XYZ file of C-alpha atoms in Angstrom:
656
model
C -19.881 -7.456 -58.045
C -19.129 -5.553 -54.770
C -18.441 -7.736 -51.695
C -17.888 -7.176 -48.053
C -14.733 -8.279 -46.628
C -16.619 -11.200 -44.809
C -18.348 -12.252 -48.100
C -15.071 -11.918 -50.171
C -13.379 -14.240 -47.279
C -15.903 -17.051 -48.178
C -15.618 -16.465 -51.848
C -12.042 -17.280 -52.064
C -12.116 -20.083 -49.094
C -9.845 -22.785 -50.087
C -11.018 -25.390 -47.289
C -12.459 -28.676 -48.635
C -15.743 -27.887 -46.656
C -16.666 -24.083 -46.131
C -19.285 -23.558 -43.431
C -21.069 -20.145 -44.153
C -23.204 -18.910 -41.117
C -25.060 -16.243 -42.573
C -27.718 -14.199 -40.852
C -30.940 -12.636 -42.443
C -30.260 -10.309 -45.428
C -26.655 -10.882 -45.508
C -26.518 -11.640 -49.209
C -26.021 -15.500 -49.148
C -27.302 -15.338 -52.589
C -25.035 -12.755 -53.816
C -22.232 -14.909 -52.455
C -23.100 -18.122 -53.960
C -23.049 -16.529 -57.002
C -19.977 -14.932 -56.525
C -18.440 -17.986 -55.512
C -19.377 -19.983 -58.655
C -17.863 -17.298 -60.471
C -14.853 -17.514 -58.613
C -14.520 -21.202 -58.856
C -15.053 -21.046 -62.992
C -12.412 -18.322 -63.397
C -10.152 -20.549 -61.197
C -10.574 -23.504 -63.759
C -13.403 -25.450 -62.290
C -15.841 -26.656 -65.184
C -19.312 -25.355 -64.977
C -20.984 -28.885 -65.414
C -19.129 -30.369 -62.397
C -20.972 -27.553 -59.867
C -24.068 -27.911 -58.343
C -26.055 -25.922 -56.180
C -28.873 -27.406 -54.126
C -31.898 -25.342 -53.163
C -34.799 -25.899 -50.957
C -37.998 -24.948 -53.090
C -38.514 -23.948 -56.825
C -39.006 -20.148 -56.149
C -35.526 -19.787 -54.247
C -34.240 -22.183 -57.237
C -35.858 -19.617 -59.745
C -34.455 -16.784 -58.340
C -30.898 -18.084 -57.843
C -30.895 -19.178 -61.892
C -32.035 -15.730 -62.745
C -28.971 -14.125 -60.751
C -26.423 -16.530 -61.780
C -27.700 -15.821 -65.798
C -27.018 -12.457 -65.134
C -23.363 -13.311 -64.024
C -20.383 -11.445 -66.556
C -17.178 -12.773 -67.599
C -18.091 -16.587 -67.338
C -20.908 -18.921 -69.215
C -22.661 -20.383 -65.945
C -25.254 -21.999 -68.254
C -23.927 -25.333 -67.920
C -24.027 -25.109 -63.836
C -26.606 -27.484 -62.088
C -28.942 -25.454 -59.852
C -31.140 -28.189 -58.121
C -34.058 -28.312 -55.282
C -33.087 -31.743 -53.691
C -36.218 -33.216 -54.954
C -35.967 -32.166 -58.714
C -32.254 -33.461 -58.284
C -33.681 -36.996 -56.949
C -36.175 -37.047 -59.990
C -33.731 -36.378 -62.583
C -31.723 -39.493 -61.184
C -34.486 -41.535 -60.850
C -35.852 -40.719 -64.575
C -32.454 -41.591 -66.023
C -32.596 -44.886 -63.969
C -36.426 -46.027 -64.549
C -38.269 -43.416 -66.875
C -41.340 -45.631 -67.288
C -42.390 -45.651 -63.708
C -40.883 -42.191 -62.540
C -42.173 -40.173 -66.001
C -45.243 -38.830 -63.967
C -45.385 -38.050 -60.413
C -48.580 -39.094 -58.461
C -50.817 -35.874 -57.575
C -51.967 -34.660 -54.196
C -55.492 -36.221 -54.522
C -53.645 -39.621 -55.257
C -51.684 -39.736 -52.429
C -54.389 -38.633 -50.033
C -56.371 -41.576 -51.538
C -53.547 -43.850 -50.804
C -53.167 -42.685 -47.294
C -57.034 -43.046 -46.936
C -56.753 -46.702 -48.216
C -54.203 -47.535 -45.332
C -56.159 -45.732 -42.604
C -58.994 -47.953 -43.350
C -56.716 -51.351 -43.850
C -57.180 -54.359 -41.293
C -53.603 -54.385 -41.201
C -52.930 -51.226 -39.532
C -56.397 -51.553 -37.627
C -55.124 -53.793 -35.126
C -52.301 -51.734 -33.607
C -52.809 -49.564 -30.454
C -53.650 -45.970 -31.675
C -55.106 -47.209 -35.036
C -58.528 -46.356 -34.096
C -57.730 -42.496 -34.301
C -55.884 -43.155 -37.422
C -56.664 -40.910 -40.510
C -55.398 -40.245 -43.833
C -53.730 -37.363 -42.740
C -52.443 -38.709 -39.669
C -50.897 -41.817 -42.340
C -49.655 -38.825 -44.551
C -47.750 -37.429 -41.548
C -46.153 -40.627 -40.937
C -44.992 -41.130 -44.583
C -43.392 -38.002 -44.527
C -41.661 -38.307 -41.275
C -40.358 -41.668 -41.951
C -39.518 -40.928 -45.642
C -37.535 -37.988 -44.622
C -35.787 -40.015 -41.852
C -35.152 -42.915 -44.347
C -37.073 -45.184 -42.773
C -35.717 -49.073 -43.082
C -32.359 -47.990 -44.959
C -30.202 -49.290 -41.816
C -27.178 -47.401 -41.008
C -28.913 -44.741 -43.043
C -31.798 -44.083 -40.803
C -32.288 -41.113 -38.637
C -30.988 -42.450 -35.010
C -33.676 -39.945 -33.629
C -36.401 -41.267 -35.406
C -38.973 -42.878 -33.059
C -41.034 -45.426 -35.078
C -43.840 -47.312 -33.498
C -45.164 -50.611 -34.656
C -48.094 -48.645 -36.199
C -45.876 -46.552 -37.927
C -43.791 -49.399 -39.517
C -47.084 -51.248 -40.603
C -48.569 -48.098 -42.214
C -45.068 -47.029 -43.967
C -44.854 -51.120 -45.252
C -48.246 -50.568 -46.355
C -47.998 -47.501 -48.084
C -44.624 -48.868 -50.364
C -47.005 -51.832 -51.289
C -49.839 -49.742 -52.692
C -47.317 -47.325 -54.408
C -46.008 -50.583 -55.990
C -49.497 -51.883 -56.861
C -50.658 -48.754 -58.452
C -47.146 -48.184 -60.196
C -47.198 -44.731 -58.491
C -44.295 -42.499 -57.078
C -45.269 -39.369 -55.243
C -42.941 -36.389 -54.158
C -42.641 -37.295 -50.618
C -41.059 -40.484 -51.848
C -38.331 -38.942 -54.189
C -35.323 -38.816 -51.700
C -35.993 -42.136 -50.078
C -36.460 -43.877 -53.595
C -33.038 -42.399 -54.852
C -31.158 -43.217 -51.708
C -32.573 -46.381 -51.222
C -31.351 -47.378 -54.844
C -27.842 -45.913 -53.791
C -27.692 -48.382 -50.744
C -28.591 -51.237 -52.939
C -26.849 -50.436 -56.065
C -22.868 -50.096 -55.388
C -22.581 -49.076 -59.267
C -24.891 -46.145 -58.828
C -23.576 -45.210 -55.753
C -19.903 -44.890 -57.319
C -21.581 -43.053 -60.129
C -23.119 -40.471 -58.210
C -20.138 -39.683 -56.321
C -17.883 -38.796 -59.289
C -20.659 -36.245 -60.632
C -19.658 -32.908 -59.131
C -16.329 -31.288 -57.781
C -18.146 -28.576 -56.072
C -21.502 -29.090 -53.912
C -23.227 -25.961 -52.632
C -26.015 -26.265 -50.297
C -28.303 -23.236 -49.273
C -30.602 -23.245 -46.012
C -28.534 -26.071 -44.821
C -30.269 -25.526 -41.305
C -33.480 -27.106 -42.682
C -32.087 -30.308 -43.957
C -33.491 -33.620 -42.832
C -31.860 -36.805 -42.714
C -32.639 -37.720 -46.141
C -31.258 -34.746 -47.645
C -28.040 -34.917 -45.545
C -27.795 -38.554 -46.826
C -28.445 -37.673 -50.537
C -25.328 -34.675 -50.296
C -23.194 -37.121 -48.925
C -24.102 -39.651 -51.474
C -22.502 -37.052 -54.176
C -19.344 -36.621 -52.075
C -16.120 -38.074 -53.608
C -12.756 -38.069 -51.608
C -11.723 -34.863 -53.481
C -15.177 -32.883 -53.540
C -15.667 -29.593 -52.330
C -18.686 -28.677 -50.083
C -19.610 -24.963 -49.462
C -22.795 -25.125 -46.829
C -24.829 -21.712 -45.980
C -26.745 -21.821 -42.933
C -28.224 -19.912 -40.075
C -29.203 -21.909 -36.651
C -31.403 -19.261 -35.847
C -33.654 -19.845 -39.195
C -34.301 -23.270 -38.551
C -38.236 -23.706 -38.697
C -38.765 -27.007 -40.610
C -38.576 -29.163 -37.898
C -42.021 -30.839 -38.559
C -40.118 -32.340 -41.702
C -37.634 -33.834 -39.858
C -35.018 -30.990 -39.852
C -32.611 -30.324 -37.037
C -30.030 -27.659 -36.794
C -27.362 -30.023 -35.377
C -27.543 -31.904 -38.417
C -25.294 -29.518 -40.581
C -22.342 -29.717 -37.980
C -22.672 -33.067 -36.680
C -22.750 -34.846 -39.852
C -20.299 -32.434 -41.798
C -17.783 -32.984 -39.138
C -17.686 -36.836 -39.470
C -16.982 -36.431 -43.353
C -14.319 -33.202 -43.250
C -11.496 -32.961 -40.897
C -10.890 -29.071 -42.029
C -13.842 -27.408 -42.064
C -13.894 -23.983 -41.587
C -16.616 -21.327 -40.391
C -16.762 -17.755 -42.288
C -20.057 -15.986 -40.604
C -21.970 -13.247 -42.761
C -22.862 -11.044 -39.490
C -24.082 -7.819 -41.144
C -27.498 -7.393 -43.006
C -28.322 -5.252 -45.794
C -32.135 -5.689 -45.487
C -33.313 -3.994 -42.193
C -32.112 -1.145 -39.857
C -30.437 -1.371 -36.453
C -34.052 -1.391 -34.447
C -35.421 -4.380 -36.011
C -31.799 -6.015 -35.720
C -31.908 -5.436 -31.921
C -35.465 -6.652 -31.414
C -34.588 -10.026 -33.348
C -31.404 -10.395 -32.153
C -32.650 -10.106 -28.418
C -35.069 -12.714 -28.983
C -32.954 -15.165 -30.205
C -30.282 -14.170 -27.295
C -33.128 -15.599 -24.926
C -32.839 -19.073 -26.172
C -30.609 -21.734 -24.831
C -29.722 -23.060 -28.401
C -28.737 -19.296 -29.862
C -26.119 -19.814 -32.457
C -24.062 -17.175 -30.726
C -23.939 -14.569 -33.511
C -24.581 -10.932 -33.341
C -26.494 -9.277 -36.210
C -25.370 -5.609 -37.286
C -27.098 -3.557 -39.584
C -25.055 -1.872 -42.119
C -24.656 1.921 -42.145
C -27.260 4.248 -43.525
C -30.288 1.744 -43.095
C -33.317 2.666 -40.987
C -36.152 0.667 -39.437
C -39.212 1.385 -37.298
C -41.227 -0.841 -34.679
C -44.751 -0.433 -33.654
C -46.456 -2.332 -31.119
C -50.312 -2.252 -30.870
C -52.258 -3.500 -27.916
C -55.752 -2.734 -29.333
C -58.619 -2.554 -26.852
C -61.145 -3.569 -29.596
C -61.191 -4.985 -33.128
C -57.745 -5.716 -33.843
C -58.260 -6.359 -37.581
C -59.422 -2.760 -37.984
C -56.231 -1.519 -36.241
C -54.140 -3.737 -39.006
C -56.096 -2.581 -41.234
C -55.533 1.183 -40.479
C -51.824 0.310 -40.425
C -51.927 -0.812 -43.606
C -53.990 1.980 -45.186
C -51.599 4.604 -43.412
C -48.744 3.137 -45.121
C -50.519 3.143 -48.522
C -51.375 6.667 -48.039
C -47.305 7.328 -47.771
C -46.535 6.218 -50.980
C -45.577 2.259 -50.065
C -46.764 0.064 -52.909
C -49.044 -2.569 -52.608
C -46.609 -5.351 -53.140
C -44.253 -3.904 -50.392
C -46.549 -4.929 -47.797
C -46.879 -8.262 -46.235
C -48.652 -9.921 -43.636
C -47.299 -13.018 -42.333
C -49.062 -15.616 -40.101
C -48.608 -18.872 -38.615
C -51.872 -20.181 -39.525
C -53.964 -18.968 -42.547
C -56.864 -18.466 -39.875
C -55.400 -15.545 -38.682
C -55.836 -13.868 -42.093
C -60.052 -13.935 -42.209
C -60.659 -10.936 -40.010
C -57.999 -8.929 -41.768
C -58.963 -10.086 -45.419
C -62.493 -8.862 -44.740
C -61.472 -5.652 -43.184
C -59.408 -4.916 -46.466
C -62.172 -6.011 -48.665
C -64.174 -3.032 -47.109
C -61.492 -0.519 -47.565
C -61.207 -1.594 -51.269
C -57.282 -2.530 -50.819
C -56.240 -5.541 -53.110
C -54.942 -8.760 -51.294
C -54.025 -11.820 -52.384
C -53.573 -14.981 -50.269
C -50.581 -16.724 -51.084
C -50.615 -20.403 -50.456
C -53.904 -20.370 -48.578
C -57.669 -20.637 -48.860
C -59.597 -17.838 -50.445
C -61.914 -16.799 -47.949
C -65.398 -17.606 -49.694
C -64.031 -20.858 -50.564
C -64.076 -22.007 -47.156
C -66.215 -25.143 -46.506
C -67.944 -23.940 -43.468
C -68.503 -20.403 -44.886
C -70.062 -21.993 -47.928
C -72.851 -23.208 -45.704
C -73.712 -20.095 -44.038
C -73.646 -18.251 -47.437
C -76.160 -21.277 -48.967
C -78.597 -20.439 -46.057
C -78.675 -16.789 -46.873
C -79.140 -17.736 -50.497
C -81.664 -20.180 -50.003
C -83.705 -17.740 -47.967
C -83.267 -15.091 -50.284
C -84.259 -16.635 -53.681
C -87.197 -18.780 -52.536
C -87.994 -19.361 -48.592
C -91.167 -21.022 -49.171
C -90.361 -23.656 -51.396
C -86.572 -23.979 -50.981
C -85.019 -26.971 -51.393
C -84.028 -28.232 -48.177
C -81.897 -31.340 -49.458
C -79.374 -28.710 -51.085
C -79.364 -26.850 -48.053
C -78.742 -29.653 -45.855
C -75.765 -30.496 -48.006
C -74.637 -27.199 -47.717
C -74.612 -26.633 -44.124
C -73.275 -30.354 -43.535
C -69.724 -28.852 -44.594
C -70.097 -26.972 -41.512
C -70.658 -30.120 -39.039
C -66.989 -31.619 -39.237
C -65.478 -28.216 -38.324
C -67.805 -27.720 -35.814
C -67.440 -30.560 -34.234
C -63.280 -31.529 -34.878
C -63.610 -35.157 -33.492
C -66.120 -35.677 -36.402
C -63.170 -35.276 -39.261
C -62.199 -38.482 -40.432
C -59.833 -37.944 -43.270
C -58.657 -34.888 -45.472
C -61.017 -32.160 -46.848
C -61.905 -34.251 -49.982
C -63.083 -36.792 -47.808
C -65.052 -34.701 -45.772
C -66.734 -33.370 -48.688
C -67.652 -36.926 -49.912
C -68.799 -37.568 -46.327
C -71.248 -34.630 -45.944
C -72.335 -33.443 -49.450
C -74.835 -36.252 -48.737
C -76.013 -35.774 -45.343
C -77.749 -38.280 -42.872
C -81.881 -38.258 -43.008
C -81.158 -37.001 -39.520
C -79.219 -34.145 -40.400
C -81.510 -32.950 -42.930
C -84.610 -33.306 -40.773
C -83.112 -30.836 -37.833
C -82.529 -28.247 -40.653
C -85.786 -28.612 -42.058
C -87.603 -28.306 -38.679
C -85.252 -25.601 -38.040
C -85.816 -23.361 -41.434
C -89.743 -24.139 -40.795
C -89.587 -22.516 -37.266
C -87.613 -19.330 -38.311
C -89.998 -19.099 -40.804
C -92.903 -19.058 -38.457
C -91.445 -16.465 -36.086
C -89.531 -14.206 -38.860
C -90.746 -10.246 -38.140
C -90.019 -7.413 -41.162
C -86.586 -6.357 -41.709
C -85.234 -10.015 -40.903
C -81.772 -9.673 -40.795
C -79.096 -12.061 -41.957
C -77.355 -12.483 -38.301
C -81.154 -13.009 -37.046
C -81.421 -15.931 -39.608
C -78.158 -17.378 -38.887
C -78.612 -17.606 -35.282
C -82.235 -18.925 -35.149
C -81.543 -21.471 -37.767
C -78.361 -22.641 -35.990
C -79.924 -22.370 -32.713
C -82.464 -24.476 -33.635
C -79.834 -27.009 -34.686
C -77.877 -26.698 -32.034
C -74.747 -25.349 -33.340
C -74.755 -21.543 -32.463
C -73.019 -21.665 -29.202
C -69.853 -22.967 -31.209
C -70.084 -20.264 -33.605
C -71.217 -17.500 -31.936
C -68.519 -14.712 -31.773
C -69.452 -13.305 -28.177
C -68.403 -17.032 -26.763
C -64.594 -17.801 -26.011
C -63.013 -19.311 -28.571
C -61.318 -22.725 -27.395
C -60.182 -23.998 -30.665
C -57.756 -22.443 -33.236
C -59.486 -24.688 -35.862
C -59.203 -22.358 -39.205
C -62.628 -22.845 -40.242
C -63.928 -21.832 -36.838
C -62.484 -18.650 -37.241
C -63.498 -18.019 -40.637
C -67.128 -18.351 -39.564
C -66.779 -16.104 -36.959
C -65.344 -13.747 -38.965
C -68.131 -14.252 -41.590
C -70.796 -13.677 -38.878
C -68.825 -10.286 -37.656
C -68.552 -9.340 -40.971
C -72.622 -9.783 -42.197
C -73.515 -7.878 -38.480
C -71.568 -5.107 -39.083
C -72.822 -4.039 -42.523
C -76.323 -3.907 -41.212
C -77.594 -5.367 -44.353
C -80.967 -7.053 -45.620
C -80.757 -10.738 -46.241
C -81.064 -10.050 -49.954
C -78.521 -7.003 -49.753
C -75.995 -9.668 -48.117
C -76.352 -12.249 -50.866
C -75.411 -9.480 -53.336
C -72.595 -8.453 -51.343
C -71.316 -11.932 -50.955
C -71.725 -12.741 -54.922
C -69.787 -9.488 -55.506
C -67.176 -10.412 -52.907
C -66.613 -14.022 -54.061
C -64.098 -12.678 -56.376
C -62.077 -10.874 -53.684
C -58.650 -12.182 -52.832
C -58.242 -13.544 -56.179
C -55.970 -10.596 -57.418
C -53.724 -11.839 -60.132
C -50.202 -12.600 -59.686
C -49.149 -9.816 -62.219
C -51.443 -7.040 -60.379
C -50.301 -5.407 -57.232
C -52.034 -6.436 -53.727
C -51.154 -6.588 -50.625
C -49.685 -10.341 -49.570
C -51.217 -12.479 -47.104
C -48.866 -15.427 -46.556
C -47.293 -17.913 -43.912
C -43.915 -17.404 -42.483
C -42.918 -20.669 -43.970
C -43.626 -19.471 -47.457
C -42.060 -16.127 -46.328
C -38.441 -17.504 -45.889
C -35.897 -15.933 -48.396
C -38.624 -13.201 -49.298
C -38.780 -9.570 -47.758
C -40.957 -6.344 -47.692
C -40.875 -2.950 -46.679
C -43.597 -3.470 -44.268
C -44.235 -6.625 -42.444
C -47.163 -6.893 -40.304
C -47.462 -9.851 -37.539
C -50.954 -9.737 -36.647
C -51.377 -12.199 -33.330
C -48.213 -11.999 -31.101
C -50.176 -14.023 -28.572
C -50.067 -17.063 -26.318
C -50.673 -20.046 -29.041
C -50.283 -18.270 -31.784
C -46.583 -19.147 -32.236
C -46.279 -21.910 -29.543
C -47.345 -22.319 -26.076
C -44.507 -23.549 -23.494
C -47.185 -25.065 -21.164
C -48.185 -27.611 -23.526
C -45.278 -28.224 -26.023
C -41.830 -29.574 -25.833
C -38.730 -27.163 -25.211
C -37.809 -28.466 -28.756
C -41.089 -27.341 -30.311
C -41.239 -24.067 -28.298
C -37.534 -22.790 -29.402
C -38.334 -23.535 -33.257
C -41.533 -21.633 -33.055
C -39.201 -18.961 -31.374
C -37.252 -19.076 -34.508
C -40.083 -19.025 -36.810
C -41.242 -15.545 -35.003
C -37.417 -14.321 -35.703
C -37.738 -15.321 -39.136
C -41.195 -13.215 -39.710
C -39.613 -10.393 -38.064
C -36.455 -10.138 -40.257
C -38.792 -10.111 -43.041
C -39.229 -6.414 -42.880
C -36.932 -3.936 -44.462
C -38.370 -0.664 -43.041
C -41.473 -1.126 -40.855
C -42.055 -4.262 -38.499
C -45.997 -3.969 -37.076
C -46.793 -6.127 -34.014
C -49.958 -6.518 -32.940
C -51.044 -8.494 -29.688
C -54.232 -8.747 -27.102
C -54.968 -6.131 -24.761
C -56.666 -8.739 -22.533
C -57.016 -7.383 -19.036
C -54.452 -9.857 -17.907
C -51.651 -7.616 -19.787
C -52.623 -4.540 -17.701
C -52.638 -6.406 -14.491
C -48.993 -7.846 -15.387
C -48.390 -4.109 -16.091
C -49.921 -2.907 -12.710
C -52.687 -0.606 -14.338
C -56.123 -0.603 -13.500
C -58.686 -2.133 -15.842
C -62.363 -3.630 -16.479
C -61.689 -5.536 -18.963
C -62.228 -9.448 -18.159
C -59.120 -11.670 -18.695
C -59.278 -13.839 -21.671
C -56.940 -16.766 -21.126
C -57.133 -18.227 -24.917
C -55.410 -14.611 -25.826
C -52.642 -14.346 -23.021
C -49.900 -12.472 -24.182
C -47.025 -14.153 -25.961
C -44.443 -15.587 -23.589
C -41.452 -14.315 -26.054
C -42.861 -10.543 -25.154
C -41.889 -11.587 -21.613
C -38.944 -12.866 -22.279
C -37.632 -9.471 -24.345
C -39.178 -7.435 -21.190
C -41.279 -5.454 -24.026
C -44.237 -5.346 -21.648
C -42.548 -3.119 -19.368
C -41.169 -0.748 -22.367
C -44.696 0.116 -23.514
C -45.564 3.572 -22.938
C -49.638 3.362 -22.317
C -52.074 6.239 -21.646
C -53.468 8.158 -24.431
C -51.887 5.261 -27.110
C -54.415 2.712 -25.589
C -56.767 3.937 -28.165
C -57.243 1.465 -30.972
C -55.982 3.282 -33.722
C -52.612 4.534 -31.739
C -49.315 2.321 -31.223
C -48.775 1.223 -27.435
C -44.850 1.842 -28.310
C -42.754 2.986 -31.138
C -39.227 2.642 -31.856
C -37.383 4.536 -34.311
C -33.848 4.569 -33.483
C -31.346 2.290 -31.684
C -30.833 4.524 -28.740
C -34.179 4.723 -27.864
C -34.895 0.983 -28.167
C -31.787 0.226 -26.134
C -33.132 2.699 -23.569
C -36.381 1.336 -23.340
C -34.882 -2.289 -23.146
C -32.088 -1.430 -20.393
C -34.869 0.495 -18.475
C -37.243 -2.623 -18.433
C -34.323 -4.712 -17.368
C -33.676 -2.783 -14.673
C -37.424 -2.934 -13.579
C -37.670 -6.624 -13.991
C -34.632 -7.176 -11.954
C -35.716 -4.974 -8.932
């Protein structure tokens, strides 16, 4: 196994606590595998080594890499996620209760019961309590080990409502004899706090504890790791402050150094600053993004010799999804494989328009972790409207139609959402008589005035206008909400309008297209996934479709902490690209005025340019003119010199 000097130094380190600060693509997995091999060759027992990972995918990949190690047998090494280790320990102590983990549906049912319970309803703020909010409370307090005295996160802010909901949750779990994945760490650490024998036993299990992606550890994970520590234990901790993106689960970058400093006197830092993933342009762009952060880790990323990368910035005058579709198609035509292209988003609502565009282009795609487009409840309502009209508009069952369109209602009026999606289904599957009558009258009114060649858009517009909800879904009106289903509705309406089909043809198209996006995992496809799920992965081509205000964060409405975490989220997204990074941001009139260019485009406040691009002075590096046409990049950098010159020029302009 070939190692760099930096990697070799960390592999052979002898300190009791080895801290490895590793930039993206620096070979963290290679380092951990090599260190395990080195420890075993130096006399360590494989069964006394444990490596803790953050998700099942990374764990499986690590096991596969470790199994290929030559010269030593690594099969006895313990490779776990934090939750799988907690599960194994709890099963050993109480197999009857822990043998089966409660399902997500059961978890949400318990949360729903808590949201309606009189015990919590008496507290201030409980009138807005939903099962989703209860789930958030439970996750936050479980990850912060609420109620465990000295082992509780000191920064945990717990209200009286939180306490009541969490206590009631524990009571319900005991009543139903249930344990959920969210409870595993909490339950195990609770046992160690109350069971001295178990605590002593756990601290004797391992001589070497290795932790990957430690910047994403929350208080519960930190506490569990410390439960494994004996006076002679050795820790190897790999982390990168700049990639800490799980604050919503209680993770804080400072946990790593602050907590380990309390337990180890001789911890030593080993930096891995060379990336083997992307070339100097992506390295420079992503590094400058983090340099602007007041919490920057201080580590400069250097691209390994021989790597090339290209960055393209697009500011389409119209139809950004079509520009993105053209980009993907052009890369496929140059020989890039389907599996080597990924579209990374903060929210799956950002995928709808582009999914439709790829579908029309005949390009296979797969939404990894999100909802298949035609499974969206709100879209199903409009599809049902078209189907009912197409099949028998004179004698249709308006009860079924009312039920289908009822699924739209909570998404068009978010304040009416009472619980999670399953509860929404139950609530609107049998809509009120008033809602059914509105649809009945709207349907009859449209039937009376329909003309030959009646189009799908006309039907949707006329029925929803009569119902009083067209204004909320009209693609021509400003989008004031980022609710994913609202975007899905608008994308569907725009798609149906652009195809110029009859209603019967539209129904046939929908039936045929419902299977799109269901490309099996063993078949090639362009990947749509969230940035969080993309952590640890990489592709030749990475496209970020919406670099705009609010898509990652809005510093005017969010705290500084949240703003900086969203910066790190964009950094993680950029550094997934091996060769080509494509950024799209809105050309909204405001951008043109900031650049001093004349334009007739009206400002679109909800889509103003990302504050991160302003920080990077990238707006001043863009070369406009003919490139403003929708199918050409506004700026392109293929070499570090070109990028640095543009960046320097922009910085000078900004200082004048």
